[in-house]
Amino acid sequence: GDVPLDGKVAPSAGVSYVYMEGGEFSVIGELFFGMERFDGQDHDIRLSGGVNWKVPNLFTVRASLILGLSEGAPDHRLIAGVSFDY
């Protein structure tokens, strides 16, 4: 059946820390907090950590693991990506 979703404005905030090791590697840590988006849902609180590896003048590889700390957040998530320099 239909599930009524009464969405609302959901403010969010986050903090991050980046540790640079030389010019090629960096380690990133983040904490994210988002208010509930729908009535009856829990807040979205996540902790993530990851790495960036930069190959100068070519591309950057990024990978991170996200862990949900509340019922409103995904249990876990693995994210990987590549960005190209031009």
Short mmCIF file of C-alpha atoms in Angstrom, two decimals:
data_model
loop_
_atom_site.label_atom_id
_atom_site.label_comp_id
_atom_site.label_asym_id
_atom_site.label_seq_id
_atom_site.Cartn_x
_atom_site.Cartn_y
_atom_site.Cartn_z
CA GLY A 1 0.00 0.00 0.00
CA ASP A 2 0.84 3.64 -0.02
CA VAL A 3 3.08 4.98 2.71
CA PRO A 4 2.47 8.65 3.42
CA LEU A 5 5.72 10.57 3.75
CA ASP A 6 5.44 14.02 5.23
CA GLY A 7 8.88 15.42 4.50
CA LYS A 8 10.26 18.46 6.27
CA VAL A 9 13.32 20.67 6.24
CA ALA A 10 16.13 18.74 7.90
CA PRO A 11 19.16 20.78 8.97
CA SER A 12 22.48 18.97 9.05
CA ALA A 13 26.04 19.68 10.17
CA GLY A 14 29.36 17.95 10.01
CA VAL A 15 32.97 18.26 10.98
CA SER A 16 35.99 16.80 9.26
CA TYR A 17 39.71 16.48 9.79
CA VAL A 18 42.28 16.01 7.04
CA TYR A 19 45.79 14.82 7.82
CA MET A 20 48.23 15.33 4.95
CA GLU A 21 51.19 12.99 4.63
CA GLY A 22 53.53 14.58 2.11
CA GLY A 23 51.78 15.62 -1.08
CA GLU A 24 50.35 12.30 -2.23
CA PHE A 25 48.42 10.81 0.69
CA SER A 26 45.84 12.23 3.06
CA VAL A 27 43.71 10.61 5.74
CA ILE A 28 40.22 11.96 6.35
CA GLY A 29 37.86 11.59 9.30
CA GLU A 30 34.32 12.97 9.39
CA LEU A 31 31.36 13.11 11.77
CA PHE A 32 27.95 13.96 10.27
CA PHE A 33 24.69 14.78 12.05
CA GLY A 34 21.37 15.23 10.25
CA MET A 35 17.96 15.89 11.76
CA GLU A 36 15.07 13.56 10.94
CA ARG A 37 13.64 14.10 7.44
CA PHE A 38 10.31 12.39 7.99
CA ASP A 39 8.05 12.13 11.02
CA GLY A 40 8.82 9.02 13.04
CA GLN A 41 12.39 8.62 11.77
CA ASP A 42 15.52 8.89 13.88
CA HIS A 43 18.37 11.36 13.36
CA ASP A 44 21.13 10.47 10.88
CA ILE A 45 24.49 10.27 12.66
CA ARG A 46 27.49 8.87 10.74
CA LEU A 47 31.21 8.44 11.33
CA SER A 48 33.50 8.03 8.33
CA GLY A 49 37.16 7.55 7.67
CA GLY A 50 39.05 7.33 4.44
CA VAL A 51 42.13 8.01 2.37
CA ASN A 52 43.02 10.05 -0.69
CA TRP A 53 45.93 9.10 -2.95
CA LYS A 54 46.93 11.77 -5.46
CA VAL A 55 48.95 10.97 -8.55
CA PRO A 56 50.28 14.42 -9.51
CA ASN A 57 48.81 15.93 -12.68
CA LEU A 58 46.75 12.78 -13.42
CA PHE A 59 44.08 11.74 -10.91
CA THR A 60 43.10 11.22 -7.26
CA VAL A 61 41.75 7.95 -5.85
CA ARG A 62 39.43 8.21 -2.86
CA ALA A 63 38.06 5.49 -0.59
CA SER A 64 36.14 5.71 2.67
CA LEU A 65 34.12 3.59 5.07
CA ILE A 66 31.00 5.06 6.67
CA LEU A 67 29.47 3.63 9.84
CA GLY A 68 25.98 4.58 10.98
CA LEU A 69 25.74 5.52 14.65
CA SER A 70 21.95 5.92 14.83
CA GLU A 71 18.82 4.14 13.63
CA GLY A 72 18.25 6.84 10.99
CA ALA A 73 21.64 6.27 9.33
CA PRO A 74 22.71 3.44 7.02
CA ASP A 75 24.45 0.63 8.96
CA HIS A 76 27.57 0.92 6.82
CA ARG A 77 28.69 2.07 3.41
CA LEU A 78 31.88 1.77 1.37
CA ILE A 79 32.58 4.56 -1.09
CA ALA A 80 35.33 4.67 -3.72
CA GLY A 81 35.96 7.12 -6.51
CA VAL A 82 38.41 8.64 -8.92
CA SER A 83 38.70 12.28 -9.96
CA PHE A 84 40.79 13.28 -12.94
CA ASP A 85 42.92 16.41 -13.17
CA TYR A 86 42.68 18.52 -16.31
#
